[in-house]
């Protein structure tokens, strides 16, 4: 759907919200050119786990699984933006671009002479999307911000974890990735607006604001009722039962979100008496008697294995699901049925291929595609400069000067 849209990706390092945003745009067909520092490129290229030593060829030291996670379908060009010649090349690229995305500290691009005022002066239709820890203004605007910091300061860690336990960080960078989702949606909205007005615009997003927005019902309860949220583990503050229960061999999540589902659950576990108990007559009663409800279900669920309970629940209409390990996720029949894993030819890998995640949204007409494997550092520099009219001799001189 974004075929023909050109994106200059100036995002990098730990804050994956920017690269995640541009990868989504790339999956949707945009031509994304990743601009990297000639001295090593994006830091995430070096972030390998111990297990990765066996999957990359010994002479391939500029690639990692972390980098590959958020940089497929992109081209890579090295460019030193600290040098005037490097900035001049960027501005030449901006002339024919549609979108620029960066995650510099606010004000840094203006300081370098490549801020929105300069970019829009060259290309009035340019959309310049910037993402940072705290946004372009406010008392914390110039503070560095990463996922865990924003998750802490904007409340997520306060409400995550066991009831009587310490704050717990989610297993993934949810604040980072959610910000990338917000940002890609904003870019699409700006592109749609440009179709009507012909004008580009500046987009300013932040980890902090995204996480505040994600507080959703927790925020509404505080803002309107003064209710301070607590940590609930896997349970839900206003729906019972809706949580993980320990089985004989692992864990199973059950979600009876209305009376019909609760009555169905009681039938499936052969405890219709619970559905008739005034203490559990409706959801408000079950919330009030949460502990009693939990103790009863804890004892029942422990009597069988997860697979045995799944056999009982299958086809019933009762919402349920096991807590799967990562290996079980990728052997799951639904993962295969929805094409959530793709293999790409990849020279840096010992086996010659790279497995990547599929697109989670399916289109009936304009199908997103995985066209390019994650790029090697500067893989497309020379071709890009040729398109701008630079000769091979000029390119070699710029390499020697550290511009490329």
mmCIF file of C-alpha atoms in Angstrom:
data_model
loop_
_atom_site.group_PDB
_atom_site.id
_atom_site.type_symbol
_atom_site.label_atom_id
_atom_site.label_comp_id
_atom_site.label_asym_id
_atom_site.label_seq_id
_atom_site.Cartn_x
_atom_site.Cartn_y
_atom_site.Cartn_z
ATOM 1 C CA UNK A 1 0.000 0.000 0.000
ATOM 2 C CA UNK A 2 2.937 2.418 0.457
ATOM 3 C CA UNK A 3 4.698 1.583 -2.804
ATOM 4 C CA UNK A 4 6.404 4.734 -4.103
ATOM 5 C CA UNK A 5 6.758 6.384 -0.691
ATOM 6 C CA UNK A 6 10.381 7.207 0.170
ATOM 7 C CA UNK A 7 11.454 7.201 3.813
ATOM 8 C CA UNK A 8 14.790 8.360 5.233
ATOM 9 C CA UNK A 9 15.382 6.469 8.474
ATOM 10 C CA UNK A 10 17.733 8.302 10.848
ATOM 11 C CA UNK A 11 16.744 6.185 13.847
ATOM 12 C CA UNK A 12 19.146 3.954 15.706
ATOM 13 C CA UNK A 13 20.383 2.272 18.879
ATOM 14 C CA UNK A 14 18.481 1.054 21.939
ATOM 15 C CA UNK A 15 15.314 3.048 21.394
ATOM 16 C CA UNK A 16 13.652 0.618 18.984
ATOM 17 C CA UNK A 17 10.456 2.623 18.600
ATOM 18 C CA UNK A 18 11.940 4.489 15.609
ATOM 19 C CA UNK A 19 13.353 1.486 13.703
ATOM 20 C CA UNK A 20 10.166 -0.460 14.509
ATOM 21 C CA UNK A 21 8.044 2.326 13.012
ATOM 22 C CA UNK A 22 10.107 2.479 9.828
ATOM 23 C CA UNK A 23 10.124 -1.307 9.480
ATOM 24 C CA UNK A 24 6.318 -1.321 9.519
ATOM 25 C CA UNK A 25 6.330 1.349 6.797
ATOM 26 C CA UNK A 26 8.831 -0.774 4.856
ATOM 27 C CA UNK A 27 6.671 -3.881 5.225
ATOM 28 C CA UNK A 28 3.806 -1.855 3.771
ATOM 29 C CA UNK A 29 5.882 -1.150 0.682
ATOM 30 C CA UNK A 30 7.755 2.074 1.437
ATOM 31 C CA UNK A 31 11.332 2.432 0.175
ATOM 32 C CA UNK A 32 13.198 2.916 3.459
ATOM 33 C CA UNK A 33 16.820 4.071 3.375
ATOM 34 C CA UNK A 34 18.542 3.650 6.733
ATOM 35 C CA UNK A 35 21.196 6.316 7.301
ATOM 36 C CA UNK A 36 23.986 4.987 9.550
ATOM 37 C CA UNK A 37 27.169 6.319 11.085
ATOM 38 C CA UNK A 38 30.203 5.108 9.069
ATOM 39 C CA UNK A 39 31.959 4.190 12.321
ATOM 40 C CA UNK A 40 30.170 0.932 13.049
ATOM 41 C CA UNK A 41 26.643 1.926 12.147
ATOM 42 C CA UNK A 42 23.665 1.242 14.368
ATOM 43 C CA UNK A 43 24.896 0.056 17.784
ATOM 44 C CA UNK A 44 22.412 -2.825 17.758
ATOM 45 C CA UNK A 45 24.467 -4.490 15.020
ATOM 46 C CA UNK A 46 26.856 -5.555 17.784
ATOM 47 C CA UNK A 47 24.287 -6.693 20.340
ATOM 48 C CA UNK A 48 24.684 -10.437 20.097
ATOM 49 C CA UNK A 49 23.701 -13.013 22.684
ATOM 50 C CA UNK A 50 25.997 -15.927 23.531
ATOM 51 C CA UNK A 51 23.805 -18.279 21.489
ATOM 52 C CA UNK A 52 24.349 -16.193 18.349
ATOM 53 C CA UNK A 53 28.027 -17.098 18.060
ATOM 54 C CA UNK A 54 27.070 -20.282 16.243
ATOM 55 C CA UNK A 55 24.638 -18.744 13.734
ATOM 56 C CA UNK A 56 26.823 -16.053 12.110
ATOM 57 C CA UNK A 57 29.869 -16.609 9.926
ATOM 58 C CA UNK A 58 33.106 -15.712 11.714
ATOM 59 C CA UNK A 59 33.879 -12.800 9.385
ATOM 60 C CA UNK A 60 30.404 -11.254 9.710
ATOM 61 C CA UNK A 61 30.680 -8.885 12.658
ATOM 62 C CA UNK A 62 28.148 -6.201 11.744
ATOM 63 C CA UNK A 63 24.945 -8.152 12.235
ATOM 64 C CA UNK A 64 22.917 -9.447 15.183
ATOM 65 C CA UNK A 65 19.497 -10.930 15.815
ATOM 66 C CA UNK A 66 18.543 -7.735 17.654
ATOM 67 C CA UNK A 67 19.386 -5.603 14.623
ATOM 68 C CA UNK A 68 17.575 -8.004 12.292
ATOM 69 C CA UNK A 69 14.442 -7.765 14.414
ATOM 70 C CA UNK A 70 13.676 -4.195 13.344
ATOM 71 C CA UNK A 71 15.577 -3.569 10.109
ATOM 72 C CA UNK A 72 14.297 -5.868 7.389
ATOM 73 C CA UNK A 73 13.011 -4.422 4.098
ATOM 74 C CA UNK A 74 15.439 -1.508 4.457
ATOM 75 C CA UNK A 75 18.478 -0.349 2.515
ATOM 76 C CA UNK A 76 21.559 0.910 4.376
ATOM 77 C CA UNK A 77 23.705 3.927 3.590
ATOM 78 C CA UNK A 78 26.566 5.256 5.693
ATOM 79 C CA UNK A 79 26.699 9.017 6.145
ATOM 80 C CA UNK A 80 28.549 11.146 8.684
ATOM 81 C CA UNK A 81 26.071 13.853 9.673
ATOM 82 C CA UNK A 82 28.698 15.609 11.782
ATOM 83 C CA UNK A 83 30.451 16.684 8.590
ATOM 84 C CA UNK A 84 29.005 19.385 6.358
ATOM 85 C CA UNK A 85 29.417 17.242 3.237
ATOM 86 C CA UNK A 86 27.416 14.467 4.900
ATOM 87 C CA UNK A 87 24.612 16.845 5.811
ATOM 88 C CA UNK A 88 24.584 18.221 2.271
ATOM 89 C CA UNK A 89 24.058 14.706 0.899
ATOM 90 C CA UNK A 90 21.200 14.157 3.353
ATOM 91 C CA UNK A 91 19.534 17.365 2.181
ATOM 92 C CA UNK A 92 19.842 16.219 -1.426
ATOM 93 C CA UNK A 93 18.077 13.002 -0.453
ATOM 94 C CA UNK A 94 15.351 15.000 1.292
ATOM 95 C CA UNK A 95 14.422 16.720 -1.976
ATOM 96 C CA UNK A 96 12.844 13.533 -3.314
ATOM 97 C CA UNK A 97 11.805 11.983 0.009
ATOM 98 C CA UNK A 98 8.341 11.793 1.536
ATOM 99 C CA UNK A 99 9.180 11.063 5.158
ATOM 100 C CA UNK A 100 12.124 11.557 7.518
ATOM 101 C CA UNK A 101 12.093 9.695 10.842
ATOM 102 C CA UNK A 102 14.617 10.366 13.619
ATOM 103 C CA UNK A 103 15.081 9.615 17.315
ATOM 104 C CA UNK A 104 17.694 12.232 18.183
ATOM 105 C CA UNK A 105 17.466 14.179 21.436
ATOM 106 C CA UNK A 106 15.140 17.165 20.749
ATOM 107 C CA UNK A 107 17.002 20.075 19.205
ATOM 108 C CA UNK A 108 19.954 18.015 17.939
ATOM 109 C CA UNK A 109 18.870 18.069 14.297
ATOM 110 C CA UNK A 110 18.286 21.830 14.484
ATOM 111 C CA UNK A 111 21.758 22.171 15.980
ATOM 112 C CA UNK A 112 23.183 20.266 13.001
ATOM 113 C CA UNK A 113 21.272 22.444 10.560
ATOM 114 C CA UNK A 114 18.981 19.641 9.394
ATOM 115 C CA UNK A 115 15.880 20.334 11.493
ATOM 116 C CA UNK A 116 12.314 20.572 10.204
ATOM 117 C CA UNK A 117 12.616 24.233 9.225
ATOM 118 C CA UNK A 118 15.534 23.393 6.925
ATOM 119 C CA UNK A 119 13.974 20.183 5.597
ATOM 120 C CA UNK A 120 10.616 21.797 4.827
ATOM 121 C CA UNK A 121 12.382 24.716 3.176
ATOM 122 C CA UNK A 122 13.926 22.248 0.737
ATOM 123 C CA UNK A 123 10.821 20.072 0.414
ATOM 124 C CA UNK A 124 7.539 21.651 1.655
ATOM 125 C CA UNK A 125 5.751 18.306 1.387
ATOM 126 C CA UNK A 126 8.189 16.485 3.675
ATOM 127 C CA UNK A 127 6.826 14.766 6.779
ATOM 128 C CA UNK A 128 9.395 14.870 9.577
ATOM 129 C CA UNK A 129 8.600 12.474 12.417
ATOM 130 C CA UNK A 130 10.715 12.756 15.555
ATOM 131 C CA UNK A 131 10.494 10.475 18.566
ATOM 132 C CA UNK A 132 12.277 10.933 21.886
ATOM 133 C CA UNK A 133 12.001 10.042 25.540
ATOM 134 C CA UNK A 134 9.856 12.971 26.655
ATOM 135 C CA UNK A 135 8.915 15.025 23.593
ATOM 136 C CA UNK A 136 10.174 18.324 22.209
ATOM 137 C CA UNK A 137 9.098 20.553 25.094
ATOM 138 C CA UNK A 138 8.460 20.435 28.817
ATOM 139 C CA UNK A 139 10.864 20.264 31.776
ATOM 140 C CA UNK A 140 12.183 16.811 30.819
ATOM 141 C CA UNK A 141 12.475 17.383 27.065
ATOM 142 C CA UNK A 142 16.256 17.034 26.963
ATOM 143 C CA UNK A 143 16.492 14.001 29.223
ATOM 144 C CA UNK A 144 17.460 10.722 27.607
ATOM 145 C CA UNK A 145 14.670 8.181 27.756
ATOM 146 C CA UNK A 146 14.607 4.440 27.143
ATOM 147 C CA UNK A 147 11.855 1.849 27.352
ATOM 148 C CA UNK A 148 12.304 0.787 30.981
ATOM 149 C CA UNK A 149 12.707 4.391 32.137
ATOM 150 C CA UNK A 150 9.507 5.535 30.438
ATOM 151 C CA UNK A 151 7.694 2.404 31.632
ATOM 152 C CA UNK A 152 8.766 3.266 35.181
ATOM 153 C CA UNK A 153 8.092 6.988 35.136
ATOM 154 C CA UNK A 154 4.794 6.746 33.267
ATOM 155 C CA UNK A 155 3.313 4.123 35.574
ATOM 156 C CA UNK A 156 3.533 0.774 33.777
ATOM 157 C CA UNK A 157 6.011 -0.804 36.195
ATOM 158 C CA UNK A 158 3.951 0.377 39.166
ATOM 159 C CA UNK A 159 0.978 -1.715 38.009
ATOM 160 C CA UNK A 160 2.931 -4.737 36.710
ATOM 161 C CA UNK A 161 3.885 -7.693 38.889
ATOM 162 C CA UNK A 162 2.426 -9.785 41.693
ATOM 163 C CA UNK A 163 0.142 -8.077 44.187
ATOM 164 C CA UNK A 164 2.620 -8.189 47.068
ATOM 165 C CA UNK A 165 5.764 -8.297 44.949
ATOM 166 C CA UNK A 166 8.104 -5.649 43.529
ATOM 167 C CA UNK A 167 7.446 -3.735 40.287
ATOM 168 C CA UNK A 168 8.160 -5.992 37.322
ATOM 169 C CA UNK A 169 9.366 -5.115 33.863
ATOM 170 C CA UNK A 170 7.504 -6.857 31.004
ATOM 171 C CA UNK A 171 9.535 -9.410 29.058
ATOM 172 C CA UNK A 172 9.532 -7.181 25.966
ATOM 173 C CA UNK A 173 9.984 -3.459 25.335
ATOM 174 C CA UNK A 174 6.251 -2.783 25.237
ATOM 175 C CA UNK A 175 6.581 0.982 25.700
ATOM 176 C CA UNK A 176 9.149 1.177 22.908
ATOM 177 C CA UNK A 177 7.140 -0.937 20.497
ATOM 178 C CA UNK A 178 3.829 0.739 21.308
ATOM 179 C CA UNK A 179 5.434 4.109 20.606
ATOM 180 C CA UNK A 180 6.579 2.759 17.239
ATOM 181 C CA UNK A 181 3.010 1.698 16.502
ATOM 182 C CA UNK A 182 1.659 5.132 17.487
ATOM 183 C CA UNK A 183 4.336 6.796 15.357
ATOM 184 C CA UNK A 184 3.729 4.718 12.226
ATOM 185 C CA UNK A 185 0.010 5.510 12.492
ATOM 186 C CA UNK A 186 0.823 9.207 12.788
ATOM 187 C CA UNK A 187 3.020 9.049 9.673
ATOM 188 C CA UNK A 188 0.206 7.375 7.720
ATOM 189 C CA UNK A 189 -2.238 10.049 8.912
ATOM 190 C CA UNK A 190 0.185 12.793 7.841
ATOM 191 C CA UNK A 191 0.572 11.187 4.407
ATOM 192 C CA UNK A 192 -3.220 11.081 4.066
ATOM 193 C CA UNK A 193 -3.448 14.733 5.126
ATOM 194 C CA UNK A 194 -0.797 15.657 2.564
ATOM 195 C CA UNK A 195 -2.912 14.117 -0.200
ATOM 196 C CA UNK A 196 -5.588 16.679 0.639
ATOM 197 C CA UNK A 197 -3.461 19.742 1.396
ATOM 198 C CA UNK A 198 -0.182 19.139 -0.426
ATOM 199 C CA UNK A 199 1.633 20.129 2.762
ATOM 200 C CA UNK A 200 3.957 18.121 4.949
ATOM 201 C CA UNK A 201 4.223 18.580 8.703
ATOM 202 C CA UNK A 202 6.278 17.903 11.825
ATOM 203 C CA UNK A 203 5.335 14.973 14.059
ATOM 204 C CA UNK A 204 6.575 14.899 17.656
ATOM 205 C CA UNK A 205 6.155 11.646 19.627
ATOM 206 C CA UNK A 206 7.603 10.387 22.885
ATOM 207 C CA UNK A 207 7.927 7.249 24.967
ATOM 208 C CA UNK A 208 6.561 9.023 28.030
ATOM 209 C CA UNK A 209 3.356 10.218 26.359
ATOM 210 C CA UNK A 210 2.768 6.891 24.651
ATOM 211 C CA UNK A 211 3.010 5.074 27.960
ATOM 212 C CA UNK A 212 0.709 7.580 29.674
ATOM 213 C CA UNK A 213 -1.815 6.984 26.879
ATOM 214 C CA UNK A 214 -1.479 3.216 27.362
ATOM 215 C CA UNK A 215 -2.616 3.522 30.978
ATOM 216 C CA UNK A 216 -6.135 3.561 29.469
ATOM 217 C CA UNK A 217 -8.674 2.241 32.021
ATOM 218 C CA UNK A 218 -6.177 2.666 34.876
ATOM 219 C CA UNK A 219 -5.860 6.345 33.965
ATOM 220 C CA UNK A 220 -9.614 6.815 33.634
ATOM 221 C CA UNK A 221 -10.219 5.299 37.070
ATOM 222 C CA UNK A 222 -7.673 7.643 38.633
ATOM 223 C CA UNK A 223 -8.742 10.771 36.743
ATOM 224 C CA UNK A 224 -12.442 10.324 37.426
ATOM 225 C CA UNK A 225 -12.694 8.285 40.621
ATOM 226 C CA UNK A 226 -9.358 8.896 42.327
ATOM 227 C CA UNK A 227 -8.683 5.165 42.353
ATOM 228 C CA UNK A 228 -5.010 4.178 42.501
ATOM 229 C CA UNK A 229 -4.274 0.966 40.610
ATOM 230 C CA UNK A 230 -2.410 -1.910 42.228
ATOM 231 C CA UNK A 231 -0.373 -4.767 40.867
ATOM 232 C CA UNK A 232 -2.581 -7.731 40.061
ATOM 233 C CA UNK A 233 -0.196 -10.353 38.693
ATOM 234 C CA UNK A 234 -2.105 -12.035 35.869
ATOM 235 C CA UNK A 235 -5.493 -11.141 37.388
ATOM 236 C CA UNK A 236 -7.826 -8.343 36.273
ATOM 237 C CA UNK A 237 -8.938 -5.552 38.633
ATOM 238 C CA UNK A 238 -12.578 -5.584 37.523
ATOM 239 C CA UNK A 239 -13.233 -9.046 36.019
ATOM 240 C CA UNK A 240 -13.250 -12.331 37.979
ATOM 241 C CA UNK A 241 -12.206 -14.972 37.085
ATOM 242 C CA UNK A 242 -9.773 -13.704 34.471
ATOM 243 C CA UNK A 243 -6.208 -14.817 35.221
ATOM 244 C CA UNK A 244 -3.646 -17.608 35.040
ATOM 245 C CA UNK A 245 -4.210 -20.712 37.133
ATOM 246 C CA UNK A 246 -1.628 -23.357 37.973
ATOM 247 C CA UNK A 247 -2.455 -26.780 36.577
ATOM 248 C CA UNK A 248 -0.824 -30.103 37.404
ATOM 249 C CA UNK A 249 2.077 -29.351 35.037
ATOM 250 C CA UNK A 250 2.018 -25.679 33.960
ATOM 251 C CA UNK A 251 -0.353 -22.708 33.730
ATOM 252 C CA UNK A 252 -3.648 -21.984 31.987
ATOM 253 C CA UNK A 253 -5.353 -18.618 31.554
ATOM 254 C CA UNK A 254 -9.145 -18.537 31.866
ATOM 255 C CA UNK A 255 -11.350 -15.548 31.105
ATOM 256 C CA UNK A 256 -14.993 -15.619 32.184
ATOM 257 C CA UNK A 257 -15.823 -12.003 31.383
ATOM 258 C CA UNK A 258 -19.606 -12.257 31.705
ATOM 259 C CA UNK A 259 -22.226 -14.372 33.469
ATOM 260 C CA UNK A 260 -22.814 -16.648 30.490
ATOM 261 C CA UNK A 261 -19.141 -17.547 30.313
ATOM 262 C CA UNK A 262 -18.966 -18.063 34.070
ATOM 263 C CA UNK A 263 -21.922 -20.441 33.970
ATOM 264 C CA UNK A 264 -20.274 -22.277 31.082
ATOM 265 C CA UNK A 265 -17.037 -22.574 33.058
ATOM 266 C CA UNK A 266 -18.916 -23.971 36.044
ATOM 267 C CA UNK A 267 -20.474 -26.596 33.788
ATOM 268 C CA UNK A 268 -17.127 -27.547 32.227
ATOM 269 C CA UNK A 269 -15.422 -28.010 35.591
ATOM 270 C CA UNK A 270 -18.470 -29.873 36.920
ATOM 271 C CA UNK A 271 -19.253 -27.265 39.569
ATOM 272 C CA UNK A 272 -22.702 -25.903 38.655
ATOM 273 C CA UNK A 273 -23.198 -25.126 42.332
ATOM 274 C CA UNK A 274 -20.813 -22.204 41.954
ATOM 275 C CA UNK A 275 -23.070 -20.601 39.350
ATOM 276 C CA UNK A 276 -25.945 -20.774 41.835
ATOM 277 C CA UNK A 277 -23.963 -19.388 44.781
ATOM 278 C CA UNK A 278 -25.092 -15.791 45.604
ATOM 279 C CA UNK A 279 -21.449 -14.925 46.264
ATOM 280 C CA UNK A 280 -20.733 -15.492 42.572
ATOM 281 C CA UNK A 281 -24.098 -14.465 41.102
ATOM 282 C CA UNK A 282 -22.641 -11.777 38.852
ATOM 283 C CA UNK A 283 -19.287 -10.181 38.097
ATOM 284 C CA UNK A 284 -19.556 -7.542 40.820
ATOM 285 C CA UNK A 285 -20.184 -10.300 43.372
ATOM 286 C CA UNK A 286 -17.256 -12.308 42.032
ATOM 287 C CA UNK A 287 -14.974 -9.267 42.225
ATOM 288 C CA UNK A 288 -16.065 -8.728 45.842
ATOM 289 C CA UNK A 289 -15.362 -12.389 46.629
ATOM 290 C CA UNK A 290 -12.228 -12.650 44.509
ATOM 291 C CA UNK A 291 -10.120 -14.520 47.073
ATOM 292 C CA UNK A 292 -12.740 -17.201 47.700
ATOM 293 C CA UNK A 293 -13.306 -17.654 43.983
ATOM 294 C CA UNK A 294 -9.576 -17.924 43.383
ATOM 295 C CA UNK A 295 -9.012 -20.555 46.066
ATOM 296 C CA UNK A 296 -11.805 -22.740 44.673
ATOM 297 C CA UNK A 297 -10.535 -22.553 41.104
ATOM 298 C CA UNK A 298 -6.904 -22.999 42.180
ATOM 299 C CA UNK A 299 -7.780 -26.353 43.749
ATOM 300 C CA UNK A 300 -9.857 -27.504 40.776
ATOM 301 C CA UNK A 301 -7.329 -26.539 38.088
ATOM 302 C CA UNK A 302 -4.499 -28.310 39.937
ATOM 303 C CA UNK A 303 -6.304 -31.624 39.504
ATOM 304 C CA UNK A 304 -5.456 -32.011 35.802
ATOM 305 C CA UNK A 305 -2.668 -31.161 33.358
ATOM 306 C CA UNK A 306 -2.927 -28.193 31.024
ATOM 307 C CA UNK A 307 -3.477 -30.459 28.015
ATOM 308 C CA UNK A 308 -6.272 -32.286 29.842
ATOM 309 C CA UNK A 309 -8.013 -29.017 30.641
ATOM 310 C CA UNK A 310 -7.563 -27.817 27.067
ATOM 311 C CA UNK A 311 -9.252 -30.989 25.817
ATOM 312 C CA UNK A 312 -12.163 -30.256 28.145
ATOM 313 C CA UNK A 313 -12.432 -26.610 27.091
ATOM 314 C CA UNK A 314 -11.852 -27.035 23.334
ATOM 315 C CA UNK A 315 -14.897 -26.109 21.242
ATOM 316 C CA UNK A 316 -16.910 -24.976 24.251
ATOM 317 C CA UNK A 317 -16.819 -21.252 23.527
ATOM 318 C CA UNK A 318 -14.999 -20.604 26.794
ATOM 319 C CA UNK A 319 -12.001 -18.228 26.376
ATOM 320 C CA UNK A 320 -8.803 -19.966 27.490
ATOM 321 C CA UNK A 321 -5.160 -20.404 26.575
ATOM 322 C CA UNK A 322 -1.998 -22.003 27.943
ATOM 323 C CA UNK A 323 1.043 -19.972 28.971
ATOM 324 C CA UNK A 324 3.376 -21.168 26.242
ATOM 325 C CA UNK A 325 7.158 -21.121 26.223
ATOM 326 C CA UNK A 326 8.720 -19.507 23.150
ATOM 327 C CA UNK A 327 9.482 -22.869 21.537
ATOM 328 C CA UNK A 328 5.815 -23.840 21.847
ATOM 329 C CA UNK A 329 4.738 -20.531 20.324
ATOM 330 C CA UNK A 330 6.725 -21.334 17.180
ATOM 331 C CA UNK A 331 5.473 -24.908 16.965
ATOM 332 C CA UNK A 332 1.895 -23.696 17.445
ATOM 333 C CA UNK A 333 -0.458 -24.623 14.575
ATOM 334 C CA UNK A 334 -1.945 -21.117 14.509
ATOM 335 C CA UNK A 335 1.511 -19.586 14.065
ATOM 336 C CA UNK A 336 2.000 -21.736 10.965
ATOM 337 C CA UNK A 337 -1.535 -21.218 9.659
ATOM 338 C CA UNK A 338 -1.131 -17.433 9.770
ATOM 339 C CA UNK A 339 2.334 -17.432 8.133
ATOM 340 C CA UNK A 340 4.046 -15.778 11.059
ATOM 341 C CA UNK A 341 7.523 -17.089 10.186
ATOM 342 C CA UNK A 342 9.358 -16.474 6.898
ATOM 343 C CA UNK A 343 12.802 -17.561 5.694
ATOM 344 C CA UNK A 344 15.071 -15.310 3.647
ATOM 345 C CA UNK A 345 18.381 -16.091 1.900
ATOM 346 C CA UNK A 346 21.092 -14.474 4.039
ATOM 347 C CA UNK A 347 24.826 -14.696 3.416
ATOM 348 C CA UNK A 348 25.980 -13.652 6.922
ATOM 349 C CA UNK A 349 24.231 -16.692 8.414
ATOM 350 C CA UNK A 350 26.112 -19.998 8.621
ATOM 351 C CA UNK A 351 23.069 -21.865 7.320
ATOM 352 C CA UNK A 352 22.548 -19.347 4.509
ATOM 353 C CA UNK A 353 19.124 -18.202 5.627
ATOM 354 C CA UNK A 354 17.458 -15.966 8.184
ATOM 355 C CA UNK A 355 14.089 -16.611 9.773
ATOM 356 C CA UNK A 356 12.001 -13.511 10.433
ATOM 357 C CA UNK A 357 8.563 -12.786 11.812
ATOM 358 C CA UNK A 358 5.657 -12.393 9.411
ATOM 359 C CA UNK A 359 3.307 -9.429 9.288
ATOM 360 C CA UNK A 360 0.557 -9.685 11.928
ATOM 361 C CA UNK A 361 -2.050 -7.848 9.835
ATOM 362 C CA UNK A 362 -3.454 -9.471 6.700
ATOM 363 C CA UNK A 363 -4.753 -7.459 3.722
ATOM 364 C CA UNK A 364 -7.176 -8.763 1.096
ATOM 365 C CA UNK A 365 -5.706 -6.689 -1.755
ATOM 366 C CA UNK A 366 -2.462 -4.877 -0.879
ATOM 367 C CA UNK A 367 -0.496 -7.566 0.918
ATOM 368 C CA UNK A 368 2.564 -6.424 2.919
ATOM 369 C CA UNK A 369 5.712 -8.195 1.796
ATOM 370 C CA UNK A 370 9.131 -9.133 3.112
ATOM 371 C CA UNK A 371 11.310 -8.208 0.155
ATOM 372 C CA UNK A 372 14.739 -7.540 1.633
ATOM 373 C CA UNK A 373 16.806 -9.167 4.350
ATOM 374 C CA UNK A 374 18.290 -6.796 6.972
ATOM 375 C CA UNK A 375 21.070 -4.836 5.224
ATOM 376 C CA UNK A 376 24.794 -5.030 5.797
ATOM 377 C CA UNK A 377 26.335 -1.769 6.977
ATOM 378 C CA UNK A 378 26.497 0.644 4.037
ATOM 379 C CA UNK A 379 25.372 -2.038 1.607
ATOM 380 C CA UNK A 380 23.539 0.463 -0.589
ATOM 381 C CA UNK A 381 25.744 3.543 -0.179
ATOM 382 C CA UNK A 382 27.376 3.506 -3.606
ATOM 383 C CA UNK A 383 24.155 2.812 -5.522
ATOM 384 C CA UNK A 384 22.381 5.609 -3.675
ATOM 385 C CA UNK A 385 25.150 8.089 -4.428
ATOM 386 C CA UNK A 386 25.199 7.031 -8.082
ATOM 387 C CA UNK A 387 21.501 7.860 -8.241
ATOM 388 C CA UNK A 388 22.378 11.318 -6.895
ATOM 389 C CA UNK A 389 24.945 11.756 -9.665
ATOM 390 C CA UNK A 390 28.191 11.172 -7.761
ATOM 391 C CA UNK A 391 31.050 9.501 -9.619
ATOM 392 C CA UNK A 392 33.033 6.552 -8.256
ATOM 393 C CA UNK A 393 36.025 8.841 -7.792
ATOM 394 C CA UNK A 394 33.968 11.267 -5.700
ATOM 395 C CA UNK A 395 32.639 8.399 -3.608
ATOM 396 C CA UNK A 396 36.167 7.104 -2.946
ATOM 397 C CA UNK A 397 37.294 10.569 -1.848
ATOM 398 C CA UNK A 398 34.365 10.859 0.559
ATOM 399 C CA UNK A 399 35.167 7.455 2.034
ATOM 400 C CA UNK A 400 38.756 8.577 2.696
ATOM 401 C CA UNK A 401 37.498 11.791 4.331
ATOM 402 C CA UNK A 402 35.212 9.813 6.661
ATOM 403 C CA UNK A 403 32.024 11.212 5.161
ATOM 404 C CA UNK A 404 30.831 7.729 4.155
#
